[in-house]
mmCIF file of C-alpha atoms in Angstrom:
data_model
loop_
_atom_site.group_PDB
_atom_site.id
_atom_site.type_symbol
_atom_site.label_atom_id
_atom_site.label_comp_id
_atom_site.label_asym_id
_atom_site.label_seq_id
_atom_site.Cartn_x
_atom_site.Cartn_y
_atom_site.Cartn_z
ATOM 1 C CA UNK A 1 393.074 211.983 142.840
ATOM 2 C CA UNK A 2 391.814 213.735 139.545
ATOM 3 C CA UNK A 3 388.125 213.194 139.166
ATOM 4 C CA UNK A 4 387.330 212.331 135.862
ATOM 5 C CA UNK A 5 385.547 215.297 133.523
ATOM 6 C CA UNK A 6 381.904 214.944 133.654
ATOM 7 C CA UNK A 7 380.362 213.349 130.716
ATOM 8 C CA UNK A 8 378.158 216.236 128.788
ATOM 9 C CA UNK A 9 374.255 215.132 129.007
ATOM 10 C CA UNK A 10 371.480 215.853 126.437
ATOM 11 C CA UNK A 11 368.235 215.574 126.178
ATOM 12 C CA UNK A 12 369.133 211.646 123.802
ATOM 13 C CA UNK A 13 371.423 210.769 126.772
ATOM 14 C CA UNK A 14 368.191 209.883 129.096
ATOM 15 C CA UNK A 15 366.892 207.303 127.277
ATOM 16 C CA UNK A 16 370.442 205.513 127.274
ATOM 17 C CA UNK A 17 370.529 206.092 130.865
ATOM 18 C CA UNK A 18 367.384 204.236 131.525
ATOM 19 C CA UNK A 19 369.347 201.211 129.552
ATOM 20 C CA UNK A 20 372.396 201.435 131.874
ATOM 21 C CA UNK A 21 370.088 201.462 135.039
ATOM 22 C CA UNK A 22 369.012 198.259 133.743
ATOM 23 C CA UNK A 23 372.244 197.205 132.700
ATOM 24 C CA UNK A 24 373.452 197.753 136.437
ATOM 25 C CA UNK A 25 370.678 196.082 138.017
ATOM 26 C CA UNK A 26 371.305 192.940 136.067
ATOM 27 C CA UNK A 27 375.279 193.076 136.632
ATOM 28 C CA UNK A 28 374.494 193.800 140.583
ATOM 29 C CA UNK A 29 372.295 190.435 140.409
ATOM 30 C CA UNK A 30 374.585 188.685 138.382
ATOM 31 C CA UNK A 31 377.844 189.898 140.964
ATOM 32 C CA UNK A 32 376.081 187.975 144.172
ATOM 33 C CA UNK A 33 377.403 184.493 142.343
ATOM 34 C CA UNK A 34 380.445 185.674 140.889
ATOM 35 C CA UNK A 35 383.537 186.266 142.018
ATOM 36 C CA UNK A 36 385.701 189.011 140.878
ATOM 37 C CA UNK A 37 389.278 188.535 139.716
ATOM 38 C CA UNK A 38 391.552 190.161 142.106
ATOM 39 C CA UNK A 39 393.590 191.453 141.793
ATOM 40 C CA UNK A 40 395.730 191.960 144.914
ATOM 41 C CA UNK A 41 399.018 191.486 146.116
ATOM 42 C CA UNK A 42 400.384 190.172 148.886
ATOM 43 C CA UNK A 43 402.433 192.914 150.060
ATOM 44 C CA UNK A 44 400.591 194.626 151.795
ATOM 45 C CA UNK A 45 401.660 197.695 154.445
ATOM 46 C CA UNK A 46 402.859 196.318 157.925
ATOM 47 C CA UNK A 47 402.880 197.662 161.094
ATOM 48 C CA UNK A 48 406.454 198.267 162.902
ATOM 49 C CA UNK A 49 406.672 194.777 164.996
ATOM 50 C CA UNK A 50 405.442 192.956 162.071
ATOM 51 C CA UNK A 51 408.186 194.283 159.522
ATOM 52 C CA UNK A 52 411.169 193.034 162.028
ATOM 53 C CA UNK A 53 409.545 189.131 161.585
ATOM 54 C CA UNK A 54 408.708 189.461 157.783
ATOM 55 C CA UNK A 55 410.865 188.651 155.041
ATOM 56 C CA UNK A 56 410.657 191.197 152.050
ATOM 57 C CA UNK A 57 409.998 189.535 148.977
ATOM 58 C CA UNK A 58 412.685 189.982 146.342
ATOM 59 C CA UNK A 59 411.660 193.015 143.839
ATOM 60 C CA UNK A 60 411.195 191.297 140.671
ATOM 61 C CA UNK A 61 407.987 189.964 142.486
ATOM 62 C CA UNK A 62 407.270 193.315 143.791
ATOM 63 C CA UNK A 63 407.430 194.684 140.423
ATOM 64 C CA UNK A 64 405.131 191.635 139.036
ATOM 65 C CA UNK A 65 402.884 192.572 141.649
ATOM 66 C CA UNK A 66 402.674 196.139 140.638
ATOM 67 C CA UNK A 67 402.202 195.328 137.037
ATOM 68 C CA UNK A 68 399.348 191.955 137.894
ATOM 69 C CA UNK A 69 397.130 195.185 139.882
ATOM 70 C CA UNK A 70 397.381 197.239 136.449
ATOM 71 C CA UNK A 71 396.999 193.615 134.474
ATOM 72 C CA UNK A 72 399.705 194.260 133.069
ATOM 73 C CA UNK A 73 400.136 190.555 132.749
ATOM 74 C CA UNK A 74 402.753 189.910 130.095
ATOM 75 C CA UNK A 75 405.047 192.652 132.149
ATOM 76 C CA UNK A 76 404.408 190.704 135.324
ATOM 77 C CA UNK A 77 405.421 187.837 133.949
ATOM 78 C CA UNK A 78 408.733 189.297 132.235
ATOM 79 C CA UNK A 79 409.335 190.764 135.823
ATOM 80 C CA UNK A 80 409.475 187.398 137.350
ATOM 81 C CA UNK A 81 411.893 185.496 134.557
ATOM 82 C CA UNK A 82 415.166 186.212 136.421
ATOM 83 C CA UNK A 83 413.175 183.839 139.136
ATOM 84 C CA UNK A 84 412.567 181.415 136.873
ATOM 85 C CA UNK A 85 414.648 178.559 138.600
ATOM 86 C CA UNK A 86 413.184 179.683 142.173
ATOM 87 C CA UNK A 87 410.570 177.424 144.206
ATOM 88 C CA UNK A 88 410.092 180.004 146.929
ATOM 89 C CA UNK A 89 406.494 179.875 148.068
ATOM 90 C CA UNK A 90 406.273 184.001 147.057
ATOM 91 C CA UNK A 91 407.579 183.101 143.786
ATOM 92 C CA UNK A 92 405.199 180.300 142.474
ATOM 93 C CA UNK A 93 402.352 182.349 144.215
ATOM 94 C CA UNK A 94 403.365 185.129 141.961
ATOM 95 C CA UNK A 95 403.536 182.939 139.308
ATOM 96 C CA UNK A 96 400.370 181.088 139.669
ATOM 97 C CA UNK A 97 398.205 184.545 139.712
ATOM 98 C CA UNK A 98 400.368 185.857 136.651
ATOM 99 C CA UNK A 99 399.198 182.308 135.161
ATOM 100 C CA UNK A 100 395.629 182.814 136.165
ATOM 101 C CA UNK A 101 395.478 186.604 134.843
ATOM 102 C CA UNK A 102 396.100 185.125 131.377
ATOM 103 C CA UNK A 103 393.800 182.340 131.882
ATOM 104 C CA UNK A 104 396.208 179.585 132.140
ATOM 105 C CA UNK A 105 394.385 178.285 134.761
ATOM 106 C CA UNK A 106 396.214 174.498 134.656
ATOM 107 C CA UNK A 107 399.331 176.220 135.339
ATOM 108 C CA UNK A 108 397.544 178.341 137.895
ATOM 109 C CA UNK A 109 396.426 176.067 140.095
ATOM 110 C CA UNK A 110 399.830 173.984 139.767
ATOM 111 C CA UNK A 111 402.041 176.764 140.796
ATOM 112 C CA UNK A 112 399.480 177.942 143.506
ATOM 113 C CA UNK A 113 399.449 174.346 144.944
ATOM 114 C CA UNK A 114 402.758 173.667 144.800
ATOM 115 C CA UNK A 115 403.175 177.579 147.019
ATOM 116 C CA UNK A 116 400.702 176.016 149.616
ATOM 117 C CA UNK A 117 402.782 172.942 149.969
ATOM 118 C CA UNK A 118 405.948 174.479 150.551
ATOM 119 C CA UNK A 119 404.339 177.412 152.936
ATOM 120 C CA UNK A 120 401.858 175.645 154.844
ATOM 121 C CA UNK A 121 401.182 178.465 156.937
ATOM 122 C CA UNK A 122 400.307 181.687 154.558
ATOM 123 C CA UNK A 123 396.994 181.869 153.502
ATOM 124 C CA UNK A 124 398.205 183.874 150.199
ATOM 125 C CA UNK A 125 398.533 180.634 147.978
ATOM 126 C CA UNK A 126 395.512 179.008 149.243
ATOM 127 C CA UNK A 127 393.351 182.653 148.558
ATOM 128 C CA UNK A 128 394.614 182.920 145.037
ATOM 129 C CA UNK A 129 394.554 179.198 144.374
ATOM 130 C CA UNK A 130 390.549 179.496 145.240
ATOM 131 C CA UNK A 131 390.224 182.439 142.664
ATOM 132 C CA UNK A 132 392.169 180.053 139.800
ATOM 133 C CA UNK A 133 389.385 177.675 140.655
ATOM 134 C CA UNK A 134 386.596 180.275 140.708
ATOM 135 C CA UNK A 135 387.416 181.748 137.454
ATOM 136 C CA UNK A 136 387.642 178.331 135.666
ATOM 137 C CA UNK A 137 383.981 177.700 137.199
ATOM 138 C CA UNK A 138 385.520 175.146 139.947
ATOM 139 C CA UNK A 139 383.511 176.199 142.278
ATOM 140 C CA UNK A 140 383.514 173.872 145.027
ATOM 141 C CA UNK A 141 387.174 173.377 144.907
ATOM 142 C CA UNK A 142 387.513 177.038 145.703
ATOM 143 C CA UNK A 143 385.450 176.985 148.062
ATOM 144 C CA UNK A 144 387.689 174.632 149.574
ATOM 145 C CA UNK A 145 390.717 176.803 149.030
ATOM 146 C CA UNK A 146 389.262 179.613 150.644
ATOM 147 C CA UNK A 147 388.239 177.565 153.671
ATOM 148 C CA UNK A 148 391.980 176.970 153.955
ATOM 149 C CA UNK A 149 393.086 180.440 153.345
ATOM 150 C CA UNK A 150 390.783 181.681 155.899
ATOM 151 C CA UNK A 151 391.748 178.913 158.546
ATOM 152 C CA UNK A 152 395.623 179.860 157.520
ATOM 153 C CA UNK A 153 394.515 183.620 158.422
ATOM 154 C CA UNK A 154 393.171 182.891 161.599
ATOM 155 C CA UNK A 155 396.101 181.340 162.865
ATOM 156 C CA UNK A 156 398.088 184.158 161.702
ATOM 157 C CA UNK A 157 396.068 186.723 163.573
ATOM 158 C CA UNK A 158 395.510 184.216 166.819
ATOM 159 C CA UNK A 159 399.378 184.408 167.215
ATOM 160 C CA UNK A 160 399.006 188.496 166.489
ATOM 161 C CA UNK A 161 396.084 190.314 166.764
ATOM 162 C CA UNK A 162 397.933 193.612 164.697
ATOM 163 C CA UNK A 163 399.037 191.122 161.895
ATOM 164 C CA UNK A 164 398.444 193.372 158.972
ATOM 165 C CA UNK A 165 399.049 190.585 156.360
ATOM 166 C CA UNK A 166 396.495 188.450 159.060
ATOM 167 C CA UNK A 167 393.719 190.412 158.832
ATOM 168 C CA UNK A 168 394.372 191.070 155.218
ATOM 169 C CA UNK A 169 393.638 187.564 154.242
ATOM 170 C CA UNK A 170 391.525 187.005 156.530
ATOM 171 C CA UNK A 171 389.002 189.547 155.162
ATOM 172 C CA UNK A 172 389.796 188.708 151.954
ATOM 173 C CA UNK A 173 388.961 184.838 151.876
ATOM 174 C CA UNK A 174 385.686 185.511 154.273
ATOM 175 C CA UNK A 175 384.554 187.936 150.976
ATOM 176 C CA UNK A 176 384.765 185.416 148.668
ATOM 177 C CA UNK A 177 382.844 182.953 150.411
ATOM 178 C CA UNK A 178 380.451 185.460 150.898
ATOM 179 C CA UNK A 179 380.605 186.283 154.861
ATOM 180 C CA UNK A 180 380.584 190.180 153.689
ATOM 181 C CA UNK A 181 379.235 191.498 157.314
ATOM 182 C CA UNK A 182 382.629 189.634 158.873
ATOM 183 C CA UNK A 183 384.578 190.850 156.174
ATOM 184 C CA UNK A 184 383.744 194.225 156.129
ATOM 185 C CA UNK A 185 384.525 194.233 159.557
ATOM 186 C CA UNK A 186 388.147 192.279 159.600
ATOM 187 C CA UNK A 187 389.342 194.924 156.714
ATOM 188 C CA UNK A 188 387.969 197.832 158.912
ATOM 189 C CA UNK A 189 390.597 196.332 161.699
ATOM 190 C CA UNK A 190 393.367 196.081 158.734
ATOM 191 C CA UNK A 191 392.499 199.966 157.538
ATOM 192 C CA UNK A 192 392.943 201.246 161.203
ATOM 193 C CA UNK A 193 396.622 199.811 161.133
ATOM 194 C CA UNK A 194 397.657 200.679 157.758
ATOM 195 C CA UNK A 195 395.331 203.218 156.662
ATOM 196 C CA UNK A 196 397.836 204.215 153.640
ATOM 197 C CA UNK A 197 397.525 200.686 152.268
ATOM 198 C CA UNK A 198 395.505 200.693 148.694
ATOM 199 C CA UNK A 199 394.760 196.954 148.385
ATOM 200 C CA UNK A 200 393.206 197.386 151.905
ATOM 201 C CA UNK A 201 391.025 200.355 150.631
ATOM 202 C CA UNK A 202 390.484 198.171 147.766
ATOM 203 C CA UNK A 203 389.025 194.621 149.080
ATOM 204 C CA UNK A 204 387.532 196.929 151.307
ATOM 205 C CA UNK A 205 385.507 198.848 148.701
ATOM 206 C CA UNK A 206 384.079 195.467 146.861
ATOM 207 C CA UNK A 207 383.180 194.234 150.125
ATOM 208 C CA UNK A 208 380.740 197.255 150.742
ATOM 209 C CA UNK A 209 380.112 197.047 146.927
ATOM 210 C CA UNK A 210 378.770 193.572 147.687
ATOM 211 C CA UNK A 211 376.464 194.658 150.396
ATOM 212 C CA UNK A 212 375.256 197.165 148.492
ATOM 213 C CA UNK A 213 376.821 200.002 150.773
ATOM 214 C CA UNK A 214 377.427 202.165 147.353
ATOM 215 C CA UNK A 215 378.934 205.364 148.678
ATOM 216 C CA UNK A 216 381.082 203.359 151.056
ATOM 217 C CA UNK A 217 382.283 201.199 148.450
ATOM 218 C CA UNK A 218 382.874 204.512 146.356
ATOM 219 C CA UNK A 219 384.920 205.923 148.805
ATOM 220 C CA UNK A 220 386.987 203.089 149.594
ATOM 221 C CA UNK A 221 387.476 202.710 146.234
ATOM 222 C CA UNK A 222 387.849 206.244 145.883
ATOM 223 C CA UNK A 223 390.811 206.405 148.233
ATOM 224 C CA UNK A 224 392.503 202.940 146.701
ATOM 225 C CA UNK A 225 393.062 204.691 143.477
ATOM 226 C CA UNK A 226 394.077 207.728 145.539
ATOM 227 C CA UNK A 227 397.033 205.572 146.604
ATOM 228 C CA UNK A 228 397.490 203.704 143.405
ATOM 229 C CA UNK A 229 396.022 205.089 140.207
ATOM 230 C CA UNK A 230 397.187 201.949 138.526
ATOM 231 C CA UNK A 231 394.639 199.954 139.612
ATOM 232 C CA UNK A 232 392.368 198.371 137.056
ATOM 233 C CA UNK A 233 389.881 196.680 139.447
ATOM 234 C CA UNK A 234 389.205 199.644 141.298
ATOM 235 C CA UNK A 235 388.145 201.422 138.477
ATOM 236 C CA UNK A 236 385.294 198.597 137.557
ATOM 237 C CA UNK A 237 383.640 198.235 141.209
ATOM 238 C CA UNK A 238 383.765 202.209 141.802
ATOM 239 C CA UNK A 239 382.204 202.812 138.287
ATOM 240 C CA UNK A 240 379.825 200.397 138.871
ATOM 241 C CA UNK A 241 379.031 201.924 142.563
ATOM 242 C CA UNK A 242 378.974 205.137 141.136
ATOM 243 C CA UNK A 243 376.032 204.004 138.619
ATOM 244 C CA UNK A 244 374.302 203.009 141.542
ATOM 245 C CA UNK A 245 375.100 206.627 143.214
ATOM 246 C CA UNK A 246 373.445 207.779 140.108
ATOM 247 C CA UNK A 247 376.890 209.288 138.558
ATOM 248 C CA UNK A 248 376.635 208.447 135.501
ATOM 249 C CA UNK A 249 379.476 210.902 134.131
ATOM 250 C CA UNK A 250 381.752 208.246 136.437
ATOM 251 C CA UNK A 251 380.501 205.102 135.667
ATOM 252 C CA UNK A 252 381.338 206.050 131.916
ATOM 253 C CA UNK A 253 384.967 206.760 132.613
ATOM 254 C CA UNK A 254 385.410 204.298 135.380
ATOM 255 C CA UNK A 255 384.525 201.483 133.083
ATOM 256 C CA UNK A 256 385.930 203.054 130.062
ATOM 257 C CA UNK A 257 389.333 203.650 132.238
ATOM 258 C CA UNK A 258 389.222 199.840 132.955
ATOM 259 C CA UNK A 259 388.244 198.404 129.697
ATOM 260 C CA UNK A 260 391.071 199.951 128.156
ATOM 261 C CA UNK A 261 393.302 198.616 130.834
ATOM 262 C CA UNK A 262 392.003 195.386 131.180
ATOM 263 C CA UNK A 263 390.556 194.376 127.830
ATOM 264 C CA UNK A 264 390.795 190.770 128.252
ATOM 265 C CA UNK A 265 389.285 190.214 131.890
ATOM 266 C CA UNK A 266 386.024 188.599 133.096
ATOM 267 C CA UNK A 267 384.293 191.620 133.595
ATOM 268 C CA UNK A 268 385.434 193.434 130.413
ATOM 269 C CA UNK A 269 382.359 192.191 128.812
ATOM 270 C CA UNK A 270 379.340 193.444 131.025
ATOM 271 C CA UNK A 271 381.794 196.556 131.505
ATOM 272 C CA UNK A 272 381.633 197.228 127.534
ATOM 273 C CA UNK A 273 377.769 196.452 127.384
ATOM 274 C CA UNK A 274 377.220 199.362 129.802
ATOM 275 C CA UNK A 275 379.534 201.991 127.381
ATOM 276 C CA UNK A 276 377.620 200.560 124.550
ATOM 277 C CA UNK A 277 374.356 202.059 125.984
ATOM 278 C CA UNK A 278 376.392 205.097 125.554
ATOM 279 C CA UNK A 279 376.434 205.203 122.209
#
């Protein structure tokens, strides 16, 4: 992973530091009732017993995947036309997040719904459904969705304790409702069987972000771009755990890196008032 140069300091830049500390502090507070957009598929790395019962999905939704974790969104969404016609459960879950990244969030939550129906056993649609909801400030309808998506992920991991995908979602829907201690732990389980896996690394890193474990989350997040330096998320929650590490040379390119990538997400805007204090 290239570290990004070091931002030149003079003697003006400590008075605009003193801004950004503030500027963090009020984004930290501001992060214990929000939730993040995720950005993370659900193809994640399996372990050897798990691949021979797990279908692949077809690669025009691997491709949107790739392109939704860069938000990419318009490119996702080009990825998935030749599935237009399809009501597989991976394709309308693909589709709903595609449909919540540009802020369709109707669409979202019909696609995401209609994924849960048909699959009534993986927790993905039920996760993602929760974030359509969260972002369009429904909040206790995604709590609700989480509820299911964890309750999905426990079954999955009941039948198989090494279930990769299990564990996964499992961590991932006890995050968002804010069990961080139980979902710092699940994804710890999940990194010990596919330690290569950046979305792991990831969900892993805003977890410690959120319980203000700041050079854990860096490193996680650290080793998530390592693996995939596509990934626009992971440049916002490791710039702003780097502020907190007192990097500011990081936290400028971080969130610089991710504006630019990801002009039109939630957190674009508290992203852009720290560079301001750049200025």
């Amino acid at each position: 992973m290239t570290i990004p140069t070091t931002l030149k300091k003079t003697l003006a830049l400590t008075a605009t530091l003193a801004v950004v500390g503030l500027l963090l502090a009020a984004d930290a507070s501001a992060a214990d009732g929000k939730k993040k957009k995720k950005k993370k598929s659900s193809t994640t790395e399996t372990t050897t017993e798990e691949a021979t019962t797990q279908t692949e999905p077809p690669k025009e939704v691997k491709q949107a995947q790739a392109h939704l974790a860069a938000f990419r969104t318009e490119s996702a969404r080009e990825a998935l036309e030749p599935l237009a016609n399809s009501n597989d459960a991976v394709v309308l879950t693909t589709r709903g997040r595609v449909d919540a990244q540009a802020k369709n969030y109707d669409s979202a939550v019909a696609a995401l719904k209609q994924a849960a129906d048909i699959d009534a056993a993986s927790p993905a649609p039920s996760l993602y459904l929760g974030d359509a909801f969260a972002y369009s400030a429904k909040t206790t309808s995604a709590n609700d969705a989480w509820k299911q998506a964890e309750a999905r992920a426990k079954a999955m991991t009941a039948a198989n304790p090494d279930s990769v995908e299990g564990l996964y979602f499992l961590g991932a829907a006890q995050q968002r409702q804010k069990k961080f201690a139980d979902a710092a732990a699940t994804f710890e389980r999940a990194r010990s069987l596919a330690p290569k896996d950046p979305e792991i690394a990831f969900e892993s890193g805003v977890t410690f972000f959120y319980l203000e474990k700041w050079q854990q989350a860096f490193d996680s997040l650290s080793a998530a771009i390592d693996k995939s330096p596509d990934f626009a998320y992971a440049y916002y929650y490791r710039g702003m755990a780097a502020g907190k590490l007192d990097r500011k040379d990081l936290l400028f390119n971080d969130l610089d890196r991710f504006v630019k990538m990801a002009p039109e997400a939630a957190e674009a805007a508290s992203a852009k008032q720290i560079l301001s204090a750049f200025k």
